Coordinates of C-alpha atoms in Angstrom, one line a residue:
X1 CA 40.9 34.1 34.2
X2 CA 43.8 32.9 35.4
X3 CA 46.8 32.2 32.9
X4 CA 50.3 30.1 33.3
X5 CA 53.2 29.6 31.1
X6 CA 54.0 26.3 30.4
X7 CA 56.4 26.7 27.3
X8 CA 58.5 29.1 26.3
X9 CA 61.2 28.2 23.8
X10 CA 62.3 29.5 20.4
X11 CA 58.9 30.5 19.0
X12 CA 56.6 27.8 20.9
X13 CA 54.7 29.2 23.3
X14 CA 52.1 26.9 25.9
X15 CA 49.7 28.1 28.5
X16 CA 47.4 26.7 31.0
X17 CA 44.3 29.0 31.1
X18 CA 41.7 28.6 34.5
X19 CA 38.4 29.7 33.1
X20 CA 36.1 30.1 36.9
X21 CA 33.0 28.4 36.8
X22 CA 31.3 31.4 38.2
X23 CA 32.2 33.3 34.9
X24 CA 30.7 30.2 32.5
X25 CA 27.2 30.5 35.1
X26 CA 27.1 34.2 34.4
X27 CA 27.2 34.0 31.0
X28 CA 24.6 31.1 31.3
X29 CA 22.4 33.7 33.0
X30 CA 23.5 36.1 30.5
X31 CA 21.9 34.0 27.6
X32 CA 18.5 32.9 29.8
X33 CA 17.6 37.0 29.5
X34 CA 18.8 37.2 26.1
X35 CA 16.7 34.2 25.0
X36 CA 13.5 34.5 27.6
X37 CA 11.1 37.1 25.7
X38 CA 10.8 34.5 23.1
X39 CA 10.4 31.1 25.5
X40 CA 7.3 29.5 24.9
X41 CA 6.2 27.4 27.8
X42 CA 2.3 26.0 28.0
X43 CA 0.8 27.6 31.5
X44 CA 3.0 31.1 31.0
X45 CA 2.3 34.3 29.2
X46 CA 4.9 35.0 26.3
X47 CA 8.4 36.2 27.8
X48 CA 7.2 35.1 31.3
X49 CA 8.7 31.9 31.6
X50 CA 10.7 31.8 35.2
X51 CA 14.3 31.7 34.5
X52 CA 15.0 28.8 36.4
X53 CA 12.6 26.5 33.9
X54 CA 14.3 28.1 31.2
X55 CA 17.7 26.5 32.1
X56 CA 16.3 23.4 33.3
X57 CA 15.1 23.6 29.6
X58 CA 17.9 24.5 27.6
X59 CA 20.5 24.1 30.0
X60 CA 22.3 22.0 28.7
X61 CA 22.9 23.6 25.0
X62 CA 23.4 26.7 27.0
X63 CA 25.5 25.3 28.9
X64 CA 28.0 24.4 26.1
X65 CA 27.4 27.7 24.4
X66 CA 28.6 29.6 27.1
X67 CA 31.7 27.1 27.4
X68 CA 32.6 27.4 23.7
X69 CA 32.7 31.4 23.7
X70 CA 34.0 31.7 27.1
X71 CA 37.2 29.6 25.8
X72 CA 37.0 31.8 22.4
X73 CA 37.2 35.0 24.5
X74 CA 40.0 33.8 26.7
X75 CA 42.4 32.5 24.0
X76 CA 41.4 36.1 22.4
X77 CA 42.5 37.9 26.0
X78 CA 45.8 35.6 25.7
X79 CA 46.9 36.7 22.5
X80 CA 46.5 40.4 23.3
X81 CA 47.8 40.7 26.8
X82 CA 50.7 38.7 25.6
X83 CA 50.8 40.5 22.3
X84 CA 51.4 37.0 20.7
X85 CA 51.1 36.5 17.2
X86 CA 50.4 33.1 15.9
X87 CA 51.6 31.7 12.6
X88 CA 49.3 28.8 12.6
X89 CA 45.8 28.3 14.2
X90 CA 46.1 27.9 18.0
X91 CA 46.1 24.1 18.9
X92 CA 43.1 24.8 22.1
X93 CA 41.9 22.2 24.2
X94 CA 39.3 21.7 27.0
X95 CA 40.5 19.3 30.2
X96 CA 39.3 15.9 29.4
X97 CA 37.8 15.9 33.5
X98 CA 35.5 19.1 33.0
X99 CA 32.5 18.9 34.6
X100 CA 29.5 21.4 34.3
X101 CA 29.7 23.6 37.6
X102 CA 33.5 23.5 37.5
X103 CA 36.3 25.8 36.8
X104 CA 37.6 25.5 33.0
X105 CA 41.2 24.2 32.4
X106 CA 42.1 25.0 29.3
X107 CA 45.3 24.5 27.2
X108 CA 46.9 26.7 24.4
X109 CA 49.5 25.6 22.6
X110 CA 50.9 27.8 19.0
X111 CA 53.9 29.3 17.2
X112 CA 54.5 33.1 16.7
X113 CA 55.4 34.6 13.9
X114 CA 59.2 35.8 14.0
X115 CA 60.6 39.0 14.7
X116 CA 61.2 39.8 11.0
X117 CA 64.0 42.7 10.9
X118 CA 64.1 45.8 9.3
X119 CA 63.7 45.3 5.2
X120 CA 67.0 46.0 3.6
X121 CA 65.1 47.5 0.3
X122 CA 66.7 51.0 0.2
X123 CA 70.3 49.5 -2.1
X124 CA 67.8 47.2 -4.8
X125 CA 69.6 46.8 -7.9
X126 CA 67.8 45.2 -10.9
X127 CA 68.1 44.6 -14.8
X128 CA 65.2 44.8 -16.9
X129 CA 65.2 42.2 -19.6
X130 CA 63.2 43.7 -22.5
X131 CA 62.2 42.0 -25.9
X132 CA 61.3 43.2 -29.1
X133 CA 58.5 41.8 -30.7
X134 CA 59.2 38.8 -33.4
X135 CA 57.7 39.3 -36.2
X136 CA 58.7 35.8 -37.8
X137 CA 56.6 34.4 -35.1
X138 CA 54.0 36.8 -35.5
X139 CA 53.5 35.1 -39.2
X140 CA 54.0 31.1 -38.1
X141 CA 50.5 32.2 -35.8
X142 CA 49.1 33.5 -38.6
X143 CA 50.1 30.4 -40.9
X144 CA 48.6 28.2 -37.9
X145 CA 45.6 30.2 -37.6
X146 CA 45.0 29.7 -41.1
X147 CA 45.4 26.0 -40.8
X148 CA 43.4 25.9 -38.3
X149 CA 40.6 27.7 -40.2
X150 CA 41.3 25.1 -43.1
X151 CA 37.8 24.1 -44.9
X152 CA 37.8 20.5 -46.5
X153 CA 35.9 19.8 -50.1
X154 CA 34.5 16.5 -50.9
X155 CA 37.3 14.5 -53.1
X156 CA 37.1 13.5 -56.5
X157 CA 35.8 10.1 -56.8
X158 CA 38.4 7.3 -56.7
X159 CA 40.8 10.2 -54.4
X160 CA 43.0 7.7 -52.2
X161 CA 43.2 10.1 -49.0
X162 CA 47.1 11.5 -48.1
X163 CA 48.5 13.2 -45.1
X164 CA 46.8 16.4 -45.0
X165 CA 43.5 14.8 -45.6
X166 CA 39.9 14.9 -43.9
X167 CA 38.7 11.2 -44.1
X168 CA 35.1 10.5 -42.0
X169 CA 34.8 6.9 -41.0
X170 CA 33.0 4.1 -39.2
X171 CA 34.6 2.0 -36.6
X172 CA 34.6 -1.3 -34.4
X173 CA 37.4 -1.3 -32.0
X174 CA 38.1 -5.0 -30.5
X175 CA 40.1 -6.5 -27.6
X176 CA 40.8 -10.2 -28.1
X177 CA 38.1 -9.8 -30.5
X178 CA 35.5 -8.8 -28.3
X179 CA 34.6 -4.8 -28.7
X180 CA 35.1 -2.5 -25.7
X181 CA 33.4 0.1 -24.1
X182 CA 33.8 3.6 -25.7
X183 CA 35.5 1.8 -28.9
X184 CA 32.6 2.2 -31.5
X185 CA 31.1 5.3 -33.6
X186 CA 29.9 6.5 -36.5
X187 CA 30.5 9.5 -38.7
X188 CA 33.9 10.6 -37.1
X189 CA 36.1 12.6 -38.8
X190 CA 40.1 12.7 -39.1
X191 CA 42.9 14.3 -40.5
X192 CA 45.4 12.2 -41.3
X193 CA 48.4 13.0 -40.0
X194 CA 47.3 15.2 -37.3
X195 CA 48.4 12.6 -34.6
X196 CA 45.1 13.2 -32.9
X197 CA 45.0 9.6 -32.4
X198 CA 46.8 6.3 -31.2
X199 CA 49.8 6.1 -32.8
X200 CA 49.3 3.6 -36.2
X201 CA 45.8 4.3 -36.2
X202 CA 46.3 7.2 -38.9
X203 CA 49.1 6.0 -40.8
X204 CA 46.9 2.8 -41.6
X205 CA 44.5 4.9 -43.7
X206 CA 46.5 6.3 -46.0
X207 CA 45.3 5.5 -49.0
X208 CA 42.2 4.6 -48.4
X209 CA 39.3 5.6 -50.9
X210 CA 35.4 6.4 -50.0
X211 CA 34.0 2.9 -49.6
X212 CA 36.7 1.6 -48.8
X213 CA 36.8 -1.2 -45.4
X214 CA 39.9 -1.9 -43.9
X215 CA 40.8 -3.7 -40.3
X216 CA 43.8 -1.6 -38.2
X217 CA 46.0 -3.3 -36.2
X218 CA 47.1 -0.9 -33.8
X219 CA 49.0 -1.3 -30.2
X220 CA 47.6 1.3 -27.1
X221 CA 50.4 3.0 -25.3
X222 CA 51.9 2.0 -22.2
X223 CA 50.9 4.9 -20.7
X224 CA 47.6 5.2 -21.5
X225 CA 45.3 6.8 -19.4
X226 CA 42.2 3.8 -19.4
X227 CA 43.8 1.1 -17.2
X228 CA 41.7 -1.8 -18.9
X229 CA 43.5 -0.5 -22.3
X230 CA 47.2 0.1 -21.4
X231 CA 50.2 -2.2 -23.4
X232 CA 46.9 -4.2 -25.5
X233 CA 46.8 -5.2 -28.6
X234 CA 43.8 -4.6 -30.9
X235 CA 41.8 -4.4 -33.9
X236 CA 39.9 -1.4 -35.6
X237 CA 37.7 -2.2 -38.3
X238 CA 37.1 0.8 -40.2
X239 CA 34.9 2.1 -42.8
X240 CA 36.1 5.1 -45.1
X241 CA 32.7 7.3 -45.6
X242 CA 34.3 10.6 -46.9
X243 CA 37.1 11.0 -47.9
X244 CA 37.8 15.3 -48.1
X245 CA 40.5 17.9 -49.3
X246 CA 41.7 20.9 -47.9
X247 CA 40.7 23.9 -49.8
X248 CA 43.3 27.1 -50.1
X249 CA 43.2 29.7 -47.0
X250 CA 45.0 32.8 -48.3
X251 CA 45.6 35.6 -45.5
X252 CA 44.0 38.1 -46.6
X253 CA 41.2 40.6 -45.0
X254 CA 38.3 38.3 -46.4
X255 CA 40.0 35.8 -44.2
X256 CA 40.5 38.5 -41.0
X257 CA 36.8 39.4 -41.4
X258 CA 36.3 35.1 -41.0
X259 CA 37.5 36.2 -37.3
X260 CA 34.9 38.8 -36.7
X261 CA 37.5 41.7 -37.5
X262 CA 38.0 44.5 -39.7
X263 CA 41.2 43.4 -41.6
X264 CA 44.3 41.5 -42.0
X265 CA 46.2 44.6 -40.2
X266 CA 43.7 44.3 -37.5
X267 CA 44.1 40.6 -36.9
X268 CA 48.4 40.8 -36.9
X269 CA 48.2 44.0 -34.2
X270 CA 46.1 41.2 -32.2
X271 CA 48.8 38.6 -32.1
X272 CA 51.4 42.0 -31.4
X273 CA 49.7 42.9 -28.3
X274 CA 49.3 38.7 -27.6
X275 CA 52.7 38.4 -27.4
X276 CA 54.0 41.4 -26.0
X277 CA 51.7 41.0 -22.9
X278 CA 53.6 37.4 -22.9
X279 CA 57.1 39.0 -23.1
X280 CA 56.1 41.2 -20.5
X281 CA 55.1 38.8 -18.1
X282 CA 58.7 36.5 -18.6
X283 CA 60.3 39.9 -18.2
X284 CA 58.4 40.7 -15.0
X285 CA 59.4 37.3 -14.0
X286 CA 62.4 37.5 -14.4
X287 CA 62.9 40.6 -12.5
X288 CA 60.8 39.5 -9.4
X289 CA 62.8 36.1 -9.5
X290 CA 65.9 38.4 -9.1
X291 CA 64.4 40.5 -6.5
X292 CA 63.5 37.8 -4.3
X293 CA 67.0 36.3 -4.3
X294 CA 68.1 40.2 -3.4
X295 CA 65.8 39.7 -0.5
X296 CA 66.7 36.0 0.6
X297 CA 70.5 36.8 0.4
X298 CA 70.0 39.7 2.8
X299 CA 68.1 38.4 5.4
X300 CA 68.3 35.6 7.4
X301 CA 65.9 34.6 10.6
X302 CA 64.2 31.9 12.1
X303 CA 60.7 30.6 10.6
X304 CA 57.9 29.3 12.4
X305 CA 58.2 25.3 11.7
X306 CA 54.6 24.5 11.1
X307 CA 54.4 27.3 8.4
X308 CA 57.6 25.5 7.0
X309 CA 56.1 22.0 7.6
X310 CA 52.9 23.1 5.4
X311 CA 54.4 25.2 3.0
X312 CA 56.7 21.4 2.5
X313 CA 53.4 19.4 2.4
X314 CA 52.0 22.0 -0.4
X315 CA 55.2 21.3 -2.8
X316 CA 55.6 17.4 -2.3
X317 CA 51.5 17.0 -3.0
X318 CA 51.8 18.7 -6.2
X319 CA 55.5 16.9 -7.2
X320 CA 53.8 13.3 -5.8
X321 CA 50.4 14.3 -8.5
X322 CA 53.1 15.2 -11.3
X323 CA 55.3 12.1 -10.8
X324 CA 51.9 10.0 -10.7
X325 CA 51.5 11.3 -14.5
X326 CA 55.0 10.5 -15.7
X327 CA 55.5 7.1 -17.9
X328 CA 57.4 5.6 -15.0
X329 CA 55.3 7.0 -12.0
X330 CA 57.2 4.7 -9.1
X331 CA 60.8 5.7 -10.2
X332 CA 59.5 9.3 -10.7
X333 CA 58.2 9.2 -7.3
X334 CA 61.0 7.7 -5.4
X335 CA 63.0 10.9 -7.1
X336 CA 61.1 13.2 -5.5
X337 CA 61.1 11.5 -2.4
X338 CA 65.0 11.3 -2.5
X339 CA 65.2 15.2 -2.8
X340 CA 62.7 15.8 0.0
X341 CA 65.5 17.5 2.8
X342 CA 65.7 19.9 -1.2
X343 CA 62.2 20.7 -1.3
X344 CA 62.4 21.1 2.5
X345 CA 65.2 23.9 2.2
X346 CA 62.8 25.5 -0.4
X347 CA 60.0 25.6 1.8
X348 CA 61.7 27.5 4.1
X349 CA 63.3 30.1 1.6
X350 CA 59.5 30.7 1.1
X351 CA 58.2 31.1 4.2
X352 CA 60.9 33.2 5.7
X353 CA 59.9 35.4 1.6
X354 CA 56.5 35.3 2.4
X355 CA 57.2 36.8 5.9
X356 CA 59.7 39.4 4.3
X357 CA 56.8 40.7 2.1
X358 CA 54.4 40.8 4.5
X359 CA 56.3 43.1 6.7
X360 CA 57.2 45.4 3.5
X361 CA 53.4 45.6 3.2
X362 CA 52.5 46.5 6.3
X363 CA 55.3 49.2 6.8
X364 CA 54.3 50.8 3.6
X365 CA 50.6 51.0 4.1
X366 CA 50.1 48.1 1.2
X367 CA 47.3 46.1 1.7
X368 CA 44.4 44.3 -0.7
X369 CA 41.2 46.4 -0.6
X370 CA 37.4 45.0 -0.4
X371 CA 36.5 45.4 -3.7
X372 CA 39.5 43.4 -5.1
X373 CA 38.7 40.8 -2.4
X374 CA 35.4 40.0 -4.0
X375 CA 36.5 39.8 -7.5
X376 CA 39.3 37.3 -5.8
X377 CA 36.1 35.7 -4.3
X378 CA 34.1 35.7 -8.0
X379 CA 37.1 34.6 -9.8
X380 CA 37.7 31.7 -7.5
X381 CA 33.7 30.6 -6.9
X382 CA 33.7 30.6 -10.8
X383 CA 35.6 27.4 -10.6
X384 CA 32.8 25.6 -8.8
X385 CA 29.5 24.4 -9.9
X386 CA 27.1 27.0 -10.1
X387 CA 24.9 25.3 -6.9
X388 CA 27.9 25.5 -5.0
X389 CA 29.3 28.7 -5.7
X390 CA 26.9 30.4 -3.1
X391 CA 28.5 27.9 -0.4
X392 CA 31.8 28.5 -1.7
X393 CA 31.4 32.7 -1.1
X394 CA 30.0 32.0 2.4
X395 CA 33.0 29.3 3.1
X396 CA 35.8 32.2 2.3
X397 CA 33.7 34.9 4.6
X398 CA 33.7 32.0 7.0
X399 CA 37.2 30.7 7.2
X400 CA 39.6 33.8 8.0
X401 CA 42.5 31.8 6.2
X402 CA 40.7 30.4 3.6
X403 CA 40.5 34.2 2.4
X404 CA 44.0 34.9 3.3
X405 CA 44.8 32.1 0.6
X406 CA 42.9 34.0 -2.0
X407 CA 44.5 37.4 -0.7
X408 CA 47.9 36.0 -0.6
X409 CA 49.4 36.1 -4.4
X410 CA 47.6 39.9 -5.1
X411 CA 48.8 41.2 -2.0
X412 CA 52.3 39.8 -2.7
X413 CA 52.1 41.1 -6.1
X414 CA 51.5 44.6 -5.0
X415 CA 54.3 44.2 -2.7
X416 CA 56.5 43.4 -5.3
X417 CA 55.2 46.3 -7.3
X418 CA 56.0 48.3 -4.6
X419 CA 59.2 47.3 -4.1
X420 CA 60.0 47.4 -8.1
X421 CA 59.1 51.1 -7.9
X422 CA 61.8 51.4 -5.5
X423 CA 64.9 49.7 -6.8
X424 CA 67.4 51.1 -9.5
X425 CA 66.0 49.5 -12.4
X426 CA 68.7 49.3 -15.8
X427 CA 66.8 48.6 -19.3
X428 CA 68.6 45.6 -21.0
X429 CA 67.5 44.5 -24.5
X430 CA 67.9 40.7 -25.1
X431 CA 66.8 38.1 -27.3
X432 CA 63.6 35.7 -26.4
X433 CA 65.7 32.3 -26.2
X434 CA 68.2 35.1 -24.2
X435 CA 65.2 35.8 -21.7
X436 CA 64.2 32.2 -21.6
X437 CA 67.4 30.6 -20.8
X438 CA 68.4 33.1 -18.0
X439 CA 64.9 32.3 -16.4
X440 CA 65.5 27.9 -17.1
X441 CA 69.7 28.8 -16.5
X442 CA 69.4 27.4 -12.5
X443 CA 69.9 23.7 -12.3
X444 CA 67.0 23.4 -10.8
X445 CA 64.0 25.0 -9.6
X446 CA 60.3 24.8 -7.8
X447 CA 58.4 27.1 -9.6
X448 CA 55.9 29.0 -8.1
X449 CA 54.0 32.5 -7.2
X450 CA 55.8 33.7 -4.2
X451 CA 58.9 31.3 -4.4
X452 CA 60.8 33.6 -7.6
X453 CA 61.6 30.0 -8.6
X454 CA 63.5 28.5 -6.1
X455 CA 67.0 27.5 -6.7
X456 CA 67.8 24.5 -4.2
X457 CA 68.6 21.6 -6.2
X458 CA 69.6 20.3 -9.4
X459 CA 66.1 18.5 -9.7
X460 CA 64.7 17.5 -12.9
X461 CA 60.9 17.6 -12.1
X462 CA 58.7 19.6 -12.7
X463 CA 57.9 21.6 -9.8
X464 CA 54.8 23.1 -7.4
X465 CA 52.8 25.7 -8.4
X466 CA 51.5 26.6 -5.2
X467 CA 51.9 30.3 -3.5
X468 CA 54.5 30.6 -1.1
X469 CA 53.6 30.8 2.4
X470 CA 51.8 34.4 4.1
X471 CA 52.1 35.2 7.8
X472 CA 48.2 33.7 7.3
X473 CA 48.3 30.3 8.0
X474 CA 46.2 28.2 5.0
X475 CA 42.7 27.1 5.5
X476 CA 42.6 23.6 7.2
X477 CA 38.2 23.5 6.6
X478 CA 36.9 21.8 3.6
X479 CA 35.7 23.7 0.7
X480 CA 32.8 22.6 -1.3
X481 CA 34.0 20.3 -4.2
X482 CA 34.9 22.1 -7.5
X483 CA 33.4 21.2 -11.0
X484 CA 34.0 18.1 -11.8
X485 CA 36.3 17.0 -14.8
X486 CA 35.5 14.8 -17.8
X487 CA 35.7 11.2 -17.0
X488 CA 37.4 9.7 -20.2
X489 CA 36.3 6.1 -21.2
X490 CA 39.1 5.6 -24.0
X491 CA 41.0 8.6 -24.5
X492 CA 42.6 9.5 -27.6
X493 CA 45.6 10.6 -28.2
X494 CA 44.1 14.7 -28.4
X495 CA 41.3 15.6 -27.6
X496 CA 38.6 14.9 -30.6
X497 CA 36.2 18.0 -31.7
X498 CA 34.2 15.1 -33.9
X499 CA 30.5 14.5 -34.3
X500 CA 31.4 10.6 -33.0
X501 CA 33.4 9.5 -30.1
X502 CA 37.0 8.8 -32.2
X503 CA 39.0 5.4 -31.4
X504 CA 39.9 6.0 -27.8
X505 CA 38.4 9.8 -27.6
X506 CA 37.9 12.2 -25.1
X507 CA 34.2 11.5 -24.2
X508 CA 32.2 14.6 -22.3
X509 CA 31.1 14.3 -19.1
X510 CA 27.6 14.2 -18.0
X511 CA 26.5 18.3 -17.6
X512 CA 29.0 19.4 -18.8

């Protein structure tokens, strides 16, 4: 093989690779022997097919078999001899004018990942935000518990229902007084005041008795998730079945054993270890977010662009799918788009973090073994329907940075870990709202695993949640499609856990 540089600037690298076309025939020969105990030709014993039939057979497959790995094998021999390392896939291509029986010219164009200097990790400084546990909030989750447990009695007869109230009711809805799809049920039942549904639809009924028929004029919102039903006007016409009180839930162990435990002591050491593996995930937050800005203030070096340019794409497509959700999705869009050179700047804080760890890992032996890869692997196939899970599992053994993906926020993690144990670490006990306000106290931030939420701009959006770039370059093939999410006909304002579809409720998806 015969290699020339072509490029050779910054961290672009090009060459123009001469693959002979004796080298293609020999591996064409290579394959006839391989394949020729198994040829089947009528007029020839088993495996005694002449080779020259053979490739006037299967030449042509052959052919482009032997092309395919040749090219495979010499962009492998280029990135040893040359010791490259590439940040993204290799952009490889064949000479448009290749004919079989002729030498190979073949192109290689890539970026290399940066020589990342020494880690600065030896002078780490860090405070450790600690937080006792609240025990007021402890019981407003055990008053919300109990609500939630609340059981309703039949009213006494001639009860007009109240906030607070269970009522179970029949319903028409109507659009210009003609009644839409998804609008109509039976038996569905409401508390009123809840706010699980359109706004007026509740506060109509209070007061209503059982047997009672009443018609609700109620307005859907603007932002309301069926198009055909945004901004309109229209017309409910109810009738009161039930009408039901809530009985008295007193916290007490009969109401802990309810919950399948022991006691009432039981169920509030529950909610204690709840919330302390909460605080302890805002502190360890907080510390990593701290850490990271150590690291980015200390080292400065240039990134490979196209790991910038994707790491950009990944935050803009999840800030373009949150502005699509705000109430004003074109102003919240043109927003985003006006920070863009922000996000940019962000993107390469992460890359150039994402390198930083990676090199800390692999001077300190870190590394993600194979049995925490396949729980990665379960955890993520879980996500998928179960007749494409199997295809998901052999898509990640497949796709070398489809896996690194998946690898990418453990293996960071234990790098972090690492680099915690490490540091000078000073306990400092604070407040919650403390704790919460230093983490919010930036102007503005792109959250994010990896990114120790990012600092660039005074934005007001809410930001992407995606990993921060890895030396691995992200998966470019197509995975198979994950589960697929309830479609909602006329969505309520919650969801509704009710025996009919309520007035513009959350309607299950086939399957599911």
């Amino acid at each position: 093989m015969k290699t020339v540089e072509t490029e050779n600037e910054g961290l672009k690298r090009a060459y123009k690779l001469t693959i002979p076309a004796k080298d293609i025939d020999a591996r064409v020969d290579g394959e006839i022997k391989r394949i020729a105990p198994t040829v089947r030709m009528p007029g020839f014993r088993p495996g005694k097919v002449p080779p020259n039939l053979i490739r006037k057979m299967h030449g042509e497959a052959l052919m482009r078999d032997a092309l395919n790995t040749a090219v495979q094998d010499s962009v492998q021999k280029l990135m040893a001899d040359k010791k490259l390392r590439p940040a993204m896939q290799p952009e490889v291509e064949l000479d448009d004018s290749y004919e079989s029986g002729k030498d190979a010219e073949v192109s290689v164009r890539l970026e290399t990942l940066p020589d990342v200097p020494t880690p600065k990790i030896d002078d780490l400084k860090l405070e450790r935000f600690n937080v006792d546990i609240d025990e007021k909030a402890i019981d407003e989750q055990l008053n919300q518990l109990a609500q939630s447990q609340t059981r309703y009695e039949d009213a006494k007869k001639g009860h007009k229902a109240a906030n607070g109230d269970q009522v179970v009711i029949d319903f028409v809805g109507k659009v210009d007084g003609v009644a839409f799809e998804g609008g109509t049920g039976e038996g569905m039942a409401v508390v009123l005041g809840s706010g699980q549904l359109i706004p007026g639809f509740e506060e109509q009924m209070v007061g209503l008795k059982a047997g009672d028929k009443k018609q609700l004029n109620v307005t859907f919102p603007s932002d309301y998730q069926a198009e055909n039903l945004k901004g309109q006007p229209a017309t409910f016409d109810v009738k009161v079945t039930e009408v039901k009180t809530a009985g008295e839930t007193k916290l007490d162990d009969s109401f802990a054993k309810q919950l399948g435990l022991n006691d009432l002591d039981q169920l509030k050491g529950l909610l204690r270890d709840q919330q302390q593996q909460e605080l302890n995930g805002l502190t360890r937050t907080h510390m990593k977010r701290r850490l990271l800005d150590q690291l980015a203030a200390d080292h400065d070096f240039d990134v490979p662009p196209s790991m910038v340019e994707a790491e950009y794409e990944n935050i803009m497509a999840q800030l373009r799918h949150e502005a699509s959700h705000e109430a004003d999705p074109e102003a919240a869009l043109k927003e985003v788009e006006g920070d863009a050179d922000e996000y940019r700047k962000i993107a390469i804080r992460r890359v150039r973090l994402g390198l930083l760890l990676s090199e800390i890992g692999a001077a300190n032996g870190i590394d993600v073994t194979q049995q925490e890869m396949n729980r990665l692997v379960g955890q993520a196939a879980a996500q998928y329907q179960p007749k494409d899970r199997d295809a998901f599992v052999r898509y990640v053994q497949q796709t070398p940075m489809a896996a690194a993906q998946l690898r990418a926020p453990l293996y960071e993690d234990k790098v972090v870990d690492y680099l915690f144990s490490k540091a000078d670490i000073s306990d400092l006990t604070v407040t919650r709202d403390v704790l919460e306000r230093d983490l919010e106290s930036e102007e503005g931030h792109v959250h994010g695993p990896g990114c120790g939420h990012d600092h660039a701009k005074p934005a007001k959006k809410a930001a992407a949640k995606k990993p921060a770039a890895k030396a691995e370059a992200p998966a470019k093939a197509k995975a198979p499609a994950k589960k697929a999410e309830a479609k909602d006909k006329v969505p309520a304002k919650k969801a509704a856990p009710a025996k009919a579809e309520k007035p513009g409720a959350k309607k299950p998806a086939k399957g599911k």
